[in-house]
mmCIF file of C-alpha atoms in Angstrom:
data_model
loop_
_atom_site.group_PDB
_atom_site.id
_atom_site.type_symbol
_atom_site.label_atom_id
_atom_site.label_comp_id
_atom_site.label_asym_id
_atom_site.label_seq_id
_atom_site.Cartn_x
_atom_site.Cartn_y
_atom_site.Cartn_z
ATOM 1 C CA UNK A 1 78.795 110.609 -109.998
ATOM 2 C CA UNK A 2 77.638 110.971 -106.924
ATOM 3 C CA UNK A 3 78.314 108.381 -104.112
ATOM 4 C CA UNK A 4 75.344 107.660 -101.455
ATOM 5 C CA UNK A 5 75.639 106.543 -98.239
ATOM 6 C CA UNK A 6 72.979 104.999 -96.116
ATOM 7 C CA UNK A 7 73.297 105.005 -92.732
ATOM 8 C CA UNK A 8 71.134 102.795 -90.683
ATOM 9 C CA UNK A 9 68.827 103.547 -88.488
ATOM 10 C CA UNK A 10 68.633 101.843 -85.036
ATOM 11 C CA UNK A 11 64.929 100.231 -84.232
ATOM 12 C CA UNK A 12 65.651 100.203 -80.865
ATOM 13 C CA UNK A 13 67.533 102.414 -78.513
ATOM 14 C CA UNK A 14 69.556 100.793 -76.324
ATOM 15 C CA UNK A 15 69.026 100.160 -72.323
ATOM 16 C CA UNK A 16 71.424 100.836 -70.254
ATOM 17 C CA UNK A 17 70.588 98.862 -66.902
ATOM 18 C CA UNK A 18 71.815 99.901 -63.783
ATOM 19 C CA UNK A 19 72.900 96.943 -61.187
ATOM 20 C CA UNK A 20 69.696 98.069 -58.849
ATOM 21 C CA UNK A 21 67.605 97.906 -61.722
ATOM 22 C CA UNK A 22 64.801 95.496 -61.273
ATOM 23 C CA UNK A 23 63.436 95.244 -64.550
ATOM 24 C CA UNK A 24 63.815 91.909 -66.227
ATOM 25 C CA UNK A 25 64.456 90.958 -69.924
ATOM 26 C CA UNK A 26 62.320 88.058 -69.806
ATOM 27 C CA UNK A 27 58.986 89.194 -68.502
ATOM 28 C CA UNK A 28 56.265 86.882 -69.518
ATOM 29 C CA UNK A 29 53.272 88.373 -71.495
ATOM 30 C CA UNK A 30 49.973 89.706 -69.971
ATOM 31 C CA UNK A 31 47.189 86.501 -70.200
ATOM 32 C CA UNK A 32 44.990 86.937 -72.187
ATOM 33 C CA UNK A 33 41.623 88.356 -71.407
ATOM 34 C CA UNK A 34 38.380 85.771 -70.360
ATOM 35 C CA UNK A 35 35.802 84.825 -72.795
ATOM 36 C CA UNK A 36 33.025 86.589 -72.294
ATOM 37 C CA UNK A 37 30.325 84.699 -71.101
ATOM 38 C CA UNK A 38 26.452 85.291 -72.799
ATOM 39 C CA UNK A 39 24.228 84.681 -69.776
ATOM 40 C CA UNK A 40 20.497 84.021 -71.187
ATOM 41 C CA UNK A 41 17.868 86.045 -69.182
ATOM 42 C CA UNK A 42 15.988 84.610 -66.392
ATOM 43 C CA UNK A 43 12.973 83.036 -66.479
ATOM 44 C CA UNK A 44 11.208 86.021 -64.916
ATOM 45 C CA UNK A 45 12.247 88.534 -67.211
ATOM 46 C CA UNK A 46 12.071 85.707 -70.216
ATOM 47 C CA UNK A 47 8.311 85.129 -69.730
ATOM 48 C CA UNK A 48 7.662 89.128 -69.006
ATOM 49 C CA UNK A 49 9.551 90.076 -72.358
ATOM 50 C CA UNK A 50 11.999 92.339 -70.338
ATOM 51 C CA UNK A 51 15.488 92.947 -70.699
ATOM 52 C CA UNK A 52 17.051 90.910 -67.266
ATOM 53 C CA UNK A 53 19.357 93.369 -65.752
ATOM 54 C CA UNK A 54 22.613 92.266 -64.314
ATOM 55 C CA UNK A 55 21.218 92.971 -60.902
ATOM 56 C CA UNK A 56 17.370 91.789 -61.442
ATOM 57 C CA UNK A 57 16.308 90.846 -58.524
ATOM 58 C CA UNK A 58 14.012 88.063 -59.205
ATOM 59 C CA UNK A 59 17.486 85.841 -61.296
ATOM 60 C CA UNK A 60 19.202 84.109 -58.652
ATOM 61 C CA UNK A 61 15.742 82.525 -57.439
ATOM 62 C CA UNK A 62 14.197 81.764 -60.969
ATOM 63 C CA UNK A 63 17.029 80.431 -63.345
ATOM 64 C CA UNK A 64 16.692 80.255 -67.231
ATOM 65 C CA UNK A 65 16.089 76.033 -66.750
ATOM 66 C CA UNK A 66 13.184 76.670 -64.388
ATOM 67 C CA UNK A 67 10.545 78.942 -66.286
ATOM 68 C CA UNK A 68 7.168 77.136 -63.872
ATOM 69 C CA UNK A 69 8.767 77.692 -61.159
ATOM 70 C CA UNK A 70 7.727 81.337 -61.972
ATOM 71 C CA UNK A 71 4.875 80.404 -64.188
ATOM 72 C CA UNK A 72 2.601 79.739 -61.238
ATOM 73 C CA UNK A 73 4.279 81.946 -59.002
ATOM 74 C CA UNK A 74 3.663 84.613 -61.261
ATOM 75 C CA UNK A 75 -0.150 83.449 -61.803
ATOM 76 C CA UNK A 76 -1.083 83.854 -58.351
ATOM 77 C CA UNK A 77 0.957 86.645 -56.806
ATOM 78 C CA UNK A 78 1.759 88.803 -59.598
ATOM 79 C CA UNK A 79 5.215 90.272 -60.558
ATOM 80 C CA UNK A 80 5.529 93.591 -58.917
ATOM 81 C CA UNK A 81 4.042 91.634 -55.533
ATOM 82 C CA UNK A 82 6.661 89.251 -55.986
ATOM 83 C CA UNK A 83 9.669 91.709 -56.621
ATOM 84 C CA UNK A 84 8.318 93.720 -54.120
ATOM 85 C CA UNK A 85 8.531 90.889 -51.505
ATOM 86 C CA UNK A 86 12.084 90.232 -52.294
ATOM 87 C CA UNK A 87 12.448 93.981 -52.267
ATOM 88 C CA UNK A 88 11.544 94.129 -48.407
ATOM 89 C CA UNK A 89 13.613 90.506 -46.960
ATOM 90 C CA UNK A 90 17.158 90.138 -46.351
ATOM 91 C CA UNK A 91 19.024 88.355 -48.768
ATOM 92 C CA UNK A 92 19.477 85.260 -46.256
ATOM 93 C CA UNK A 93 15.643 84.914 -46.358
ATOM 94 C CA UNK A 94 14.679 85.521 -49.875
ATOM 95 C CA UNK A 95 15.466 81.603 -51.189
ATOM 96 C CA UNK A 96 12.357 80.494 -48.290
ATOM 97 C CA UNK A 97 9.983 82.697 -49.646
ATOM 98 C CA UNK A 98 10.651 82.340 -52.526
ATOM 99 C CA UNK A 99 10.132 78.179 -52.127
ATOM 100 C CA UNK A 100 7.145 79.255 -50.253
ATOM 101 C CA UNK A 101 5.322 81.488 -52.181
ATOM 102 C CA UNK A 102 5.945 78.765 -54.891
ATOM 103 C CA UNK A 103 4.479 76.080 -52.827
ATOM 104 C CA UNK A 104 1.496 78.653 -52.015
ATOM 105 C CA UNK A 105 0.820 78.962 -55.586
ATOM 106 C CA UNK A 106 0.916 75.306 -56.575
ATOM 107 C CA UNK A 107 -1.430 74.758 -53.653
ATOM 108 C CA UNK A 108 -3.910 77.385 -54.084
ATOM 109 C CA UNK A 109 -4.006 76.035 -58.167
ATOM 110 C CA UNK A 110 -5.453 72.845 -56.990
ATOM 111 C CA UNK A 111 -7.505 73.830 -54.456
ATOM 112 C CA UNK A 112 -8.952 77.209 -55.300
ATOM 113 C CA UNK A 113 -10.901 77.444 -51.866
ATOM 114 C CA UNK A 114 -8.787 76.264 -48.925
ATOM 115 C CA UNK A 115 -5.542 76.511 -51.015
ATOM 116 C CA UNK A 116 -2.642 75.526 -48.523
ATOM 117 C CA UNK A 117 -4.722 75.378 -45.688
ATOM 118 C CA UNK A 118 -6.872 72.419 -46.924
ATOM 119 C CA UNK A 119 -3.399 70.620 -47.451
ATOM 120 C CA UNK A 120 -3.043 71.404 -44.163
ATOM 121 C CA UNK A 121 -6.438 70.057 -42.921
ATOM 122 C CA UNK A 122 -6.161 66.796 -44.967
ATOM 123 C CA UNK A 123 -2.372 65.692 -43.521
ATOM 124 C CA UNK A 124 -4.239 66.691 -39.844
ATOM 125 C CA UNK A 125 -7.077 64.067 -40.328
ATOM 126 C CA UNK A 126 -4.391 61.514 -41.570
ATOM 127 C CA UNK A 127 -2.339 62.786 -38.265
ATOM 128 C CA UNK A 128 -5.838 62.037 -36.147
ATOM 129 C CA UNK A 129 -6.731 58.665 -37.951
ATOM 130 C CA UNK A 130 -2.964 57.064 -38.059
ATOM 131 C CA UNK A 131 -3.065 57.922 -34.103
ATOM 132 C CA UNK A 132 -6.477 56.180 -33.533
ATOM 133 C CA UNK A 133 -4.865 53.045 -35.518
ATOM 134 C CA UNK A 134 -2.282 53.199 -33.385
ATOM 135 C CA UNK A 135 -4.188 53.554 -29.663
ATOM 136 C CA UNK A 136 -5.825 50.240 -31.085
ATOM 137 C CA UNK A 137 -3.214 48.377 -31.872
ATOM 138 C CA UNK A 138 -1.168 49.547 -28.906
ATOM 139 C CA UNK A 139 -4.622 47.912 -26.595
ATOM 140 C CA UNK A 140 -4.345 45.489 -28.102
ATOM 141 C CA UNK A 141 -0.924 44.361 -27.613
ATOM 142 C CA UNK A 142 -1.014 45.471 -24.183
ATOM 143 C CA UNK A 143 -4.068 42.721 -23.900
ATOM 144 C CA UNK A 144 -2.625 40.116 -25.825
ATOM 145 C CA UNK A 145 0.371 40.739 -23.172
ATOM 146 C CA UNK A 146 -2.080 40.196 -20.140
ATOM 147 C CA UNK A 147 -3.255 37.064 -21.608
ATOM 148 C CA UNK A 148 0.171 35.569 -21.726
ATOM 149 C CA UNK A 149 0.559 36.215 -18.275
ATOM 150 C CA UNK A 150 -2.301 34.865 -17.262
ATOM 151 C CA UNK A 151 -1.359 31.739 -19.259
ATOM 152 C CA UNK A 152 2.021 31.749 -18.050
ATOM 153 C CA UNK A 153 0.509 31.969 -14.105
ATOM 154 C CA UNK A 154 -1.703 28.831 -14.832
ATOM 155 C CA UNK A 155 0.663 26.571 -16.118
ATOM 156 C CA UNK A 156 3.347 27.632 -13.025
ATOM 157 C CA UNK A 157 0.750 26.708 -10.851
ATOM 158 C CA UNK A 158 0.414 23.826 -12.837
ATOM 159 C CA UNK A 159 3.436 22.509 -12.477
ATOM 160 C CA UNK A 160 3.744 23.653 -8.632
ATOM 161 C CA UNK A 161 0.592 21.290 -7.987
ATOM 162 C CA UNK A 162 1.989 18.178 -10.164
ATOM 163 C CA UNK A 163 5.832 18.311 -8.212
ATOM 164 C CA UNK A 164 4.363 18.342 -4.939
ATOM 165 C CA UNK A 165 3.667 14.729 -3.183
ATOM 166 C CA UNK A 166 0.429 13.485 -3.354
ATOM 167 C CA UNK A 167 -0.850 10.367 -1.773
ATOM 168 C CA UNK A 168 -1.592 7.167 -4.567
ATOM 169 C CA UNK A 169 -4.436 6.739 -6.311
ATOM 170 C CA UNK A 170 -5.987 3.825 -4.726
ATOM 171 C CA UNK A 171 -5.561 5.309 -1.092
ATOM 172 C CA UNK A 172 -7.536 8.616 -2.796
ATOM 173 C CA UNK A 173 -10.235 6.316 -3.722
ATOM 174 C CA UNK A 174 -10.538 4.302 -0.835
ATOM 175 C CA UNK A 175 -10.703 7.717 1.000
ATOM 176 C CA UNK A 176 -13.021 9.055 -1.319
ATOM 177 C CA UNK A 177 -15.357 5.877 -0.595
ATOM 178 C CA UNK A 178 -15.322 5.829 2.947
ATOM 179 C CA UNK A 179 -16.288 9.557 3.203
ATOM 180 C CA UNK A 180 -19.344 8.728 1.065
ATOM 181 C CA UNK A 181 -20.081 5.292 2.397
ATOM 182 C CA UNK A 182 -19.248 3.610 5.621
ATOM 183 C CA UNK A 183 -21.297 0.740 5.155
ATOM 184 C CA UNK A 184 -19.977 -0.523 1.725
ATOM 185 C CA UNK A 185 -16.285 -0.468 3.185
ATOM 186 C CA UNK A 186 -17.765 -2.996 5.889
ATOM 187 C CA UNK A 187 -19.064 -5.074 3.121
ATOM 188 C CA UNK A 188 -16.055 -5.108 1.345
ATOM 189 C CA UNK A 189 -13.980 -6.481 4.734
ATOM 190 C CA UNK A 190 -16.796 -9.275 4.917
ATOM 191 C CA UNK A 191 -16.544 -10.717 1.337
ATOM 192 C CA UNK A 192 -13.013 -11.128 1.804
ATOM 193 C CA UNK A 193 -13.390 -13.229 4.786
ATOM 194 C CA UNK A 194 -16.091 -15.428 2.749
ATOM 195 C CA UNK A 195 -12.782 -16.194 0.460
ATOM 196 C CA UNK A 196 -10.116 -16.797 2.965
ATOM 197 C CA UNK A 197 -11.145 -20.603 3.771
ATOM 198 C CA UNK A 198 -11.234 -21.089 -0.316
ATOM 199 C CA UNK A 199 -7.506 -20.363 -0.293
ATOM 200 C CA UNK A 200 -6.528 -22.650 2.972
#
C-alpha cells in the first residue's frame, strides 16, 4: 500500500516586522459608509412635474413643506421669470427676492389693480389719519396744561391776598359808610348821646 502524506498548507504567510515598521496589528476597521439620504424634490420642480436636480436653483428658497409659497409665486411671475431672476442676483440676495416677489404675488392676488402699491396707499392714509389723532390730542393736552396754570396762578394769588393784613371788618364798614354818607355818621354820634343820661 501506498502511504499519503498531507502536508498543510499555510493560509497566511507570515510578516516579518522590522523595528521601524509602523504598521500596527490592531488597526480598527474602516466605518462604515452613511445612509443614504432620499431627499424629496422641491416644491418647484414637484408642482412643474420635473425631475429637481441636485443643483436646481429654485430648492433652497422653496422647500418640499412649502408648495404656496411657489404656488402664487409661480401664478404671477412665471417659472422661467423666476429662475431667471435668481439666475442674475448673488447668492446673498436671492432669499429677499425671493420673500419679495412672494409678497408681490400675494398682494397683486388680492388686489388685481394697485397690487402692492394700494397696500402701500392704504398703510399711508392710516400713517396721515393716526398723525391727525395725534396733533389733536397733543392740543389738547397742551390746553388742558394752560388751564392748570391758570388755575394754579389764581389760587397763589389767592392765598397771597388772604395772608396779607387787612384792617377788621367793622372799621371796613364804617369806612365804607362814611365815604358814601357823611351825614348818617353824624346821626349815629347824636343818638348815642340821647342814651348816655339813660345809663347815669
Amino acid at each position: 500500500m501506498f502511504k499519503m502524506e498531507y502536508e498543510p498548507t499555510p493560509t497566511s504567510s507570515p510578516v516579518s516586522l522590522s523595528p521601524n515598521s509602523s504598521i500596527s496589528l490592531s488597526s480598527s476597521p474602516p466605518p462604515p459608509p452613511p445612509p443614504q439620504v432620499v431627499i424629496s424634490p422641491c416644491a418647484a420642480c414637484k408642482i412643474l412635474r420635473r425631475r429637481c436636480a441636485d443643483k436646481c436653483v429654485l430648492a433652497p428658497y422653496f422647500p418640499p413643506t412649502e408648495p404656496a409659497k411657489f404656488t402664487i409665486a409661480h401664478r404671477v411671475f412665471g417659472a422661467s421669470n423666476i429662475i431667471k431672476l435668481l439666475q442674475e442676483l448673488p447668492e446673498s440676495q436671492r432669499t429677499d427676492a425671493v420673500s419679495s416677489m412672494v409678497y408681490e404675488a400675494n398682494a397683486r392676488i388680492r388686489d388685481t389693480v394697485y397690487g402692492s402699491a394700494g397696500a402701500i396707499c392704504q398703510l399711508q392714509k392710516q400713517i396721515n389719519e393716526l398723525q391727525a389723532q395725534l396733533a389733536k390730542a397733543q392740543a389738547e393736552v397742551t390746553n388742558m396744561q394752560l388751564q392748570q396754570a391758570n388755575l394754579a396762578a389764581m389760587l397763589c394769588m389767592e392765598m397771597a391776598q388772604s395772608a396779607s393784613p387787612q384792617p377788621s371788618s367793622l372799621q371796613s364798614m364804617d369806612i365804607l359808610i362814611t365815604s358814601t354818607n357823611p351825614t348818617l355818621m353824624e346821626d349815629n354820634n347824636n343818638f348815642g348821646s340821647l342814651w348816655e343820661p339813660l345809663w347815669a
